[in-house]
Amino acid sequence: TSSKAYTWSAWVKRTKLGTQQCLISAGTDASTKIDSIEFGTNNFLDVYSYDGMYIYNYTTNQAFTDDKWIHLIVSVDTTITAPNDRLKIYVDGVRQTSFLNSAEPPLDSDLKFFNNNVAQNIGYQLSRRGNDSYMSDVYMVDGLALDPSVFGTDYEGKWAPYDPDVARANIAEAGGFGDEGFHLMFDPSNDVGY
C-alpha cells in the first residue's frame, strides 16, 4: 500500500447540478481531515486534501453541466520532483492544465487514500455529501500514477473505454492494482462513452 501515489478513473454522468456531489473520499472527519474528488456547487471538479487547511487543492476551469458520460482520471504521485506533475486531472483523455485553483501536493506528502486508519468512501463524504451522479467502470489503483492510455482510447473521434480485460491487463503491465486497488463496473449493461 502506498500513501504517496494513486490513480482514480471513472466514467461519470451527472444528474443533479448546482450541489456538492462527492465521487470518492477518504478521511476521518468531513470538516477537518479529508481527501476528496467531487463536483462543487459551481459544477467544477474539485480535487483536494484538507487537514485544518488545504494541503493541495485543484478546481477545474471547466464546468461539467452536460447530461453525458465523461471519463475522469485523477493521477497523483507526491514523490515526483516537478510540482506541476504531482497531481494530474484528465477529462476524456485530455490533461487539464488550466485551473481556477491549483495548489500542488507537497513533495513526498502522505495521502489519505489507501490509509487503513481512515474511512474510504465511494460516492459519499462522511456526514457532509453524497452523490447523485451515475458512475461506471471505476478503478482505484494503489501506488501508481497512470495516464489515460491505460483506461481508454480515441474511437472514431470520441474518447471510449477499453474493455475491462484490456484495462486490467494494462494496469497489471504497469505494476498492478497494489495491495488495496480495485475495479468496480457498477452497470455493465451500459456502453459508457460511446
PDB file of C-alpha atoms in Angstrom:
ATOM      1  CA  THR A   1       0.000   0.000   0.000  1.00  0.00           C
ATOM      2  CA  SER A   2       1.290   3.417  -0.954  1.00  0.00           C
ATOM      3  CA  SER A   3       0.383   6.600   0.886  1.00  0.00           C
ATOM      4  CA  LYS A   4       2.020   8.739  -1.804  1.00  0.00           C
ATOM      5  CA  ALA A   5       0.521   7.647  -5.163  1.00  0.00           C
ATOM      6  CA  TYR A   6      -2.804   6.537  -6.636  1.00  0.00           C
ATOM      7  CA  THR A   7      -4.926   6.705  -9.764  1.00  0.00           C
ATOM      8  CA  TRP A   8      -8.709   7.058  -9.704  1.00  0.00           C
ATOM      9  CA  SER A   9     -10.522   6.547 -13.007  1.00  0.00           C
ATOM     10  CA  ALA A  10     -14.290   6.520 -13.615  1.00  0.00           C
ATOM     11  CA  TRP A  11     -16.984   7.165 -16.191  1.00  0.00           C
ATOM     12  CA  VAL A  12     -19.429   9.665 -14.678  1.00  0.00           C
ATOM     13  CA  LYS A  13     -22.793  11.032 -15.798  1.00  0.00           C
ATOM     14  CA  ARG A  14     -24.134  13.993 -13.819  1.00  0.00           C
ATOM     15  CA  THR A  15     -27.832  14.003 -12.899  1.00  0.00           C
ATOM     16  CA  LYS A  16     -28.030  16.843 -10.392  1.00  0.00           C
ATOM     17  CA  LEU A  17     -26.310  20.182 -10.918  1.00  0.00           C
ATOM     18  CA  GLY A  18     -25.511  23.036  -8.530  1.00  0.00           C
ATOM     19  CA  THR A  19     -24.910  20.875  -5.444  1.00  0.00           C
ATOM     20  CA  GLN A  20     -21.767  19.347  -3.994  1.00  0.00           C
ATOM     21  CA  GLN A  21     -21.501  15.793  -5.287  1.00  0.00           C
ATOM     22  CA  CYS A  22     -18.736  13.616  -3.839  1.00  0.00           C
ATOM     23  CA  LEU A  23     -17.350  10.922  -6.157  1.00  0.00           C
ATOM     24  CA  ILE A  24     -14.824   9.398  -3.748  1.00  0.00           C
ATOM     25  CA  SER A  25     -13.289  10.475  -0.439  1.00  0.00           C
ATOM     26  CA  ALA A  26     -11.058   9.313   2.386  1.00  0.00           C
ATOM     27  CA  GLY A  27     -10.746  10.778   5.840  1.00  0.00           C
ATOM     28  CA  THR A  28     -11.633  10.804   9.490  1.00  0.00           C
ATOM     29  CA  ASP A  29     -13.726  13.977   9.652  1.00  0.00           C
ATOM     30  CA  ALA A  30     -15.518  15.622   6.717  1.00  0.00           C
ATOM     31  CA  SER A  31     -14.868  19.108   8.030  1.00  0.00           C
ATOM     32  CA  THR A  32     -11.227  18.842   9.115  1.00  0.00           C
ATOM     33  CA  LYS A  33      -9.396  15.777   7.704  1.00  0.00           C
ATOM     34  CA  ILE A  34     -10.461  14.700   4.224  1.00  0.00           C
ATOM     35  CA  ASP A  35      -9.173  13.939   0.721  1.00  0.00           C
ATOM     36  CA  SER A  36     -11.937  14.259  -1.857  1.00  0.00           C
ATOM     37  CA  ILE A  37     -12.763  14.192  -5.558  1.00  0.00           C
ATOM     38  CA  GLU A  38     -16.091  15.950  -6.076  1.00  0.00           C
ATOM     39  CA  PHE A  39     -18.199  18.339  -8.106  1.00  0.00           C
ATOM     40  CA  GLY A  40     -18.690  21.664  -6.332  1.00  0.00           C
ATOM     41  CA  THR A  41     -21.836  23.791  -6.251  1.00  0.00           C
ATOM     42  CA  ASN A  42     -20.413  25.689  -9.243  1.00  0.00           C
ATOM     43  CA  ASN A  43     -20.280  22.368 -11.221  1.00  0.00           C
ATOM     44  CA  PHE A  44     -16.471  22.460 -11.439  1.00  0.00           C
ATOM     45  CA  LEU A  45     -14.437  19.412 -10.461  1.00  0.00           C
ATOM     46  CA  ASP A  46     -12.624  19.824  -7.126  1.00  0.00           C
ATOM     47  CA  VAL A  47      -9.731  17.599  -6.045  1.00  0.00           C
ATOM     48  CA  TYR A  48      -8.291  18.399  -2.647  1.00  0.00           C
ATOM     49  CA  SER A  49      -6.786  17.370   0.647  1.00  0.00           C
ATOM     50  CA  TYR A  50      -7.893  19.268   3.724  1.00  0.00           C
ATOM     51  CA  ASP A  51      -6.413  18.903   7.204  1.00  0.00           C
ATOM     52  CA  GLY A  52      -7.415  22.097   9.011  1.00  0.00           C
ATOM     53  CA  MET A  53      -6.158  23.901   5.881  1.00  0.00           C
ATOM     54  CA  TYR A  54      -5.768  22.859   2.241  1.00  0.00           C
ATOM     55  CA  ILE A  55      -2.733  20.632   1.713  1.00  0.00           C
ATOM     56  CA  TYR A  56      -3.477  20.640  -2.014  1.00  0.00           C
ATOM     57  CA  ASN A  57      -6.454  21.984  -3.928  1.00  0.00           C
ATOM     58  CA  TYR A  58      -7.364  21.874  -7.620  1.00  0.00           C
ATOM     59  CA  THR A  59     -10.538  23.281  -9.184  1.00  0.00           C
ATOM     60  CA  THR A  60     -11.009  22.865 -12.914  1.00  0.00           C
ATOM     61  CA  ASN A  61     -11.799  25.814 -15.180  1.00  0.00           C
ATOM     62  CA  GLN A  62     -14.350  23.624 -16.931  1.00  0.00           C
ATOM     63  CA  ALA A  63     -17.901  23.355 -15.575  1.00  0.00           C
ATOM     64  CA  PHE A  64     -19.490  19.924 -16.012  1.00  0.00           C
ATOM     65  CA  THR A  65     -23.121  20.615 -16.894  1.00  0.00           C
ATOM     66  CA  ASP A  66     -23.763  18.282 -19.823  1.00  0.00           C
ATOM     67  CA  ASP A  67     -26.014  15.253 -19.474  1.00  0.00           C
ATOM     68  CA  LYS A  68     -23.480  12.860 -20.994  1.00  0.00           C
ATOM     69  CA  TRP A  69     -20.943  10.299 -19.863  1.00  0.00           C
ATOM     70  CA  ILE A  70     -17.454  11.710 -19.241  1.00  0.00           C
ATOM     71  CA  HIS A  71     -14.268   9.916 -18.294  1.00  0.00           C
ATOM     72  CA  LEU A  72     -12.386  11.404 -15.338  1.00  0.00           C
ATOM     73  CA  ILE A  73      -8.926  10.447 -14.128  1.00  0.00           C
ATOM     74  CA  VAL A  74      -7.086  11.819 -11.112  1.00  0.00           C
ATOM     75  CA  SER A  75      -3.473  10.633 -11.075  1.00  0.00           C
ATOM     76  CA  VAL A  76      -1.296  11.518  -8.073  1.00  0.00           C
ATOM     77  CA  ASP A  77       2.317  10.818  -7.135  1.00  0.00           C
ATOM     78  CA  THR A  78       3.780  13.101  -4.471  1.00  0.00           C
ATOM     79  CA  THR A  79       7.298  11.694  -4.961  1.00  0.00           C
ATOM     80  CA  ILE A  80       7.636  13.468  -8.350  1.00  0.00           C
ATOM     81  CA  THR A  81      10.082  16.360  -8.125  1.00  0.00           C
ATOM     82  CA  ALA A  82       8.241  18.673 -10.557  1.00  0.00           C
ATOM     83  CA  PRO A  83       5.337  20.237  -8.587  1.00  0.00           C
ATOM     84  CA  ASN A  84       3.026  20.540 -11.647  1.00  0.00           C
ATOM     85  CA  ASP A  85       3.305  16.805 -12.331  1.00  0.00           C
ATOM     86  CA  ARG A  86       2.405  15.517  -8.859  1.00  0.00           C
ATOM     87  CA  LEU A  87      -1.354  15.707  -9.467  1.00  0.00           C
ATOM     88  CA  LYS A  88      -2.862  15.340 -12.935  1.00  0.00           C
ATOM     89  CA  ILE A  89      -6.521  15.545 -13.925  1.00  0.00           C
ATOM     90  CA  TYR A  90      -7.718  14.149 -17.243  1.00  0.00           C
ATOM     91  CA  VAL A  91     -11.148  14.613 -18.843  1.00  0.00           C
ATOM     92  CA  ASP A  92     -11.986  12.316 -21.771  1.00  0.00           C
ATOM     93  CA  GLY A  93      -8.303  11.539 -22.244  1.00  0.00           C
ATOM     94  CA  VAL A  94      -7.092  15.165 -22.188  1.00  0.00           C
ATOM     95  CA  ARG A  95      -4.901  16.501 -19.380  1.00  0.00           C
ATOM     96  CA  GLN A  96      -6.368  19.607 -17.769  1.00  0.00           C
ATOM     97  CA  THR A  97      -3.825  22.419 -17.495  1.00  0.00           C
ATOM     98  CA  SER A  98      -5.979  25.456 -16.649  1.00  0.00           C
ATOM     99  CA  PHE A  99      -7.435  25.706 -13.160  1.00  0.00           C
ATOM    100  CA  LEU A 100      -9.324  28.192 -11.010  1.00  0.00           C
ATOM    101  CA  ASN A 101      -7.270  26.894  -8.053  1.00  0.00           C
ATOM    102  CA  SER A 102      -4.090  24.852  -8.254  1.00  0.00           C
ATOM    103  CA  ALA A 103      -2.096  24.311  -5.083  1.00  0.00           C
ATOM    104  CA  GLU A 104       0.144  21.289  -5.664  1.00  0.00           C
ATOM    105  CA  PRO A 105       0.662  18.487  -3.149  1.00  0.00           C
ATOM    106  CA  PRO A 106       3.885  18.994  -1.191  1.00  0.00           C
ATOM    107  CA  LEU A 107       6.804  16.748  -2.170  1.00  0.00           C
ATOM    108  CA  ASP A 108       6.573  13.303  -0.515  1.00  0.00           C
ATOM    109  CA  SER A 109       3.330  14.203   1.265  1.00  0.00           C
ATOM    110  CA  ASP A 110       1.122  11.373   2.518  1.00  0.00           C
ATOM    111  CA  LEU A 111      -2.374  10.964   1.102  1.00  0.00           C
ATOM    112  CA  LYS A 112      -5.466   9.720   2.898  1.00  0.00           C
ATOM    113  CA  PHE A 113      -6.476   7.314   0.129  1.00  0.00           C
ATOM    114  CA  PHE A 114      -5.309   3.777   0.979  1.00  0.00           C
ATOM    115  CA  ASN A 115      -4.603   4.757   4.577  1.00  0.00           C
ATOM    116  CA  ASN A 116      -6.006   1.974   6.776  1.00  0.00           C
ATOM    117  CA  ASN A 117      -6.670   4.426   9.606  1.00  0.00           C
ATOM    118  CA  VAL A 118      -9.323   6.455   7.763  1.00  0.00           C
ATOM    119  CA  ALA A 119     -12.682   5.702   6.149  1.00  0.00           C
ATOM    120  CA  GLN A 120     -12.651   5.203   2.363  1.00  0.00           C
ATOM    121  CA  ASN A 121     -15.961   6.183   0.705  1.00  0.00           C
ATOM    122  CA  ILE A 122     -17.290   5.877  -2.842  1.00  0.00           C
ATOM    123  CA  GLY A 123     -19.988   8.427  -3.680  1.00  0.00           C
ATOM    124  CA  TYR A 124     -20.026   9.752  -0.143  1.00  0.00           C
ATOM    125  CA  GLN A 125     -18.047  12.082   2.119  1.00  0.00           C
ATOM    126  CA  LEU A 126     -18.757  11.083   5.698  1.00  0.00           C
ATOM    127  CA  SER A 127     -21.674  13.165   7.012  1.00  0.00           C
ATOM    128  CA  ARG A 128     -21.464  16.018   4.501  1.00  0.00           C
ATOM    129  CA  ARG A 129     -22.043  14.982   0.886  1.00  0.00           C
ATOM    130  CA  GLY A 130     -23.482  12.229  -1.240  1.00  0.00           C
ATOM    131  CA  ASN A 131     -23.532  11.702  -4.979  1.00  0.00           C
ATOM    132  CA  ASP A 132     -26.477  11.762  -7.384  1.00  0.00           C
ATOM    133  CA  SER A 133     -24.299  11.050 -10.440  1.00  0.00           C
ATOM    134  CA  TYR A 134     -24.053   7.739 -12.226  1.00  0.00           C
ATOM    135  CA  MET A 135     -20.642   6.074 -12.092  1.00  0.00           C
ATOM    136  CA  SER A 136     -19.381   3.104 -14.057  1.00  0.00           C
ATOM    137  CA  ASP A 137     -16.102   1.323 -14.711  1.00  0.00           C
ATOM    138  CA  VAL A 138     -14.450   2.755 -11.578  1.00  0.00           C
ATOM    139  CA  TYR A 139     -10.782   1.960 -10.988  1.00  0.00           C
ATOM    140  CA  MET A 140      -8.674   2.845  -7.962  1.00  0.00           C
ATOM    141  CA  VAL A 141      -5.025   1.868  -8.347  1.00  0.00           C
ATOM    142  CA  ASP A 142      -2.853   1.833  -5.248  1.00  0.00           C
ATOM    143  CA  GLY A 143       0.710   3.111  -5.685  1.00  0.00           C
ATOM    144  CA  LEU A 144       0.741   4.107  -9.377  1.00  0.00           C
ATOM    145  CA  ALA A 145       0.063   7.404 -11.165  1.00  0.00           C
ATOM    146  CA  LEU A 146      -1.331   6.261 -14.533  1.00  0.00           C
ATOM    147  CA  ASP A 147      -2.345   8.121 -17.683  1.00  0.00           C
ATOM    148  CA  PRO A 148      -5.465   7.767 -19.884  1.00  0.00           C
ATOM    149  CA  SER A 149      -3.855   5.292 -22.312  1.00  0.00           C
ATOM    150  CA  VAL A 150      -4.304   2.602 -19.635  1.00  0.00           C
ATOM    151  CA  PHE A 151      -8.097   3.027 -19.498  1.00  0.00           C
ATOM    152  CA  GLY A 152      -9.301   4.122 -22.928  1.00  0.00           C
ATOM    153  CA  THR A 153      -8.612   5.247 -26.453  1.00  0.00           C
ATOM    154  CA  ASP A 154      -9.884   7.508 -29.192  1.00  0.00           C
ATOM    155  CA  TYR A 155     -12.593   5.674 -31.146  1.00  0.00           C
ATOM    156  CA  GLU A 156     -13.993   7.383 -34.231  1.00  0.00           C
ATOM    157  CA  GLY A 157     -13.221  10.813 -32.793  1.00  0.00           C
ATOM    158  CA  LYS A 158     -14.598  10.139 -29.297  1.00  0.00           C
ATOM    159  CA  TRP A 159     -12.913   9.005 -26.102  1.00  0.00           C
ATOM    160  CA  ALA A 160     -14.011   5.436 -25.323  1.00  0.00           C
ATOM    161  CA  PRO A 161     -13.267   2.934 -22.556  1.00  0.00           C
ATOM    162  CA  TYR A 162     -11.183  -0.144 -23.129  1.00  0.00           C
ATOM    163  CA  ASP A 163     -12.811  -3.467 -22.436  1.00  0.00           C
ATOM    164  CA  PRO A 164     -12.208  -4.099 -18.711  1.00  0.00           C
ATOM    165  CA  ASP A 165      -9.955  -7.073 -19.503  1.00  0.00           C
ATOM    166  CA  VAL A 166      -7.707  -4.781 -21.575  1.00  0.00           C
ATOM    167  CA  ALA A 167      -7.626  -2.063 -18.908  1.00  0.00           C
ATOM    168  CA  ARG A 168      -6.850  -4.601 -16.170  1.00  0.00           C
ATOM    169  CA  ALA A 169      -4.056  -6.080 -18.331  1.00  0.00           C
ATOM    170  CA  ASN A 170      -2.655  -2.560 -18.846  1.00  0.00           C
ATOM    171  CA  ILE A 171      -2.732  -1.965 -15.084  1.00  0.00           C
ATOM    172  CA  ALA A 172      -1.005  -5.303 -14.464  1.00  0.00           C
ATOM    173  CA  GLU A 173       1.689  -4.418 -17.012  1.00  0.00           C
ATOM    174  CA  ALA A 174       2.246  -1.042 -15.296  1.00  0.00           C
ATOM    175  CA  GLY A 175       2.757  -2.749 -11.917  1.00  0.00           C
ATOM    176  CA  GLY A 176      -0.683  -3.936 -10.774  1.00  0.00           C
ATOM    177  CA  PHE A 177      -3.510  -2.657  -8.607  1.00  0.00           C
ATOM    178  CA  GLY A 178      -1.364  -2.655  -5.462  1.00  0.00           C
ATOM    179  CA  ASP A 179      -2.484  -4.123  -2.151  1.00  0.00           C
ATOM    180  CA  GLU A 180      -5.795  -2.272  -1.956  1.00  0.00           C
ATOM    181  CA  GLY A 181      -6.691  -1.250  -5.508  1.00  0.00           C
ATOM    182  CA  PHE A 182      -9.981  -2.262  -7.122  1.00  0.00           C
ATOM    183  CA  HIS A 183     -12.209  -2.167 -10.193  1.00  0.00           C
ATOM    184  CA  LEU A 184     -15.995  -1.776  -9.934  1.00  0.00           C
ATOM    185  CA  MET A 185     -18.155  -1.998 -13.052  1.00  0.00           C
ATOM    186  CA  PHE A 186     -21.468  -1.000 -11.361  1.00  0.00           C
ATOM    187  CA  ASP A 187     -23.576  -1.305 -14.538  1.00  0.00           C
ATOM    188  CA  PRO A 188     -22.074  -3.428 -17.298  1.00  0.00           C
ATOM    189  CA  SER A 189     -25.265  -3.177 -19.388  1.00  0.00           C
ATOM    190  CA  ASN A 190     -24.441   0.429 -20.393  1.00  0.00           C
ATOM    191  CA  ASP A 191     -21.918   1.134 -23.127  1.00  0.00           C
ATOM    192  CA  VAL A 192     -20.473   4.216 -21.488  1.00  0.00           C
ATOM    193  CA  GLY A 193     -18.526   6.639 -23.577  1.00  0.00           C
ATOM    194  CA  TYR A 194     -19.887   5.648 -26.970  1.00  0.00           C
TER     195      TYR A 194
END
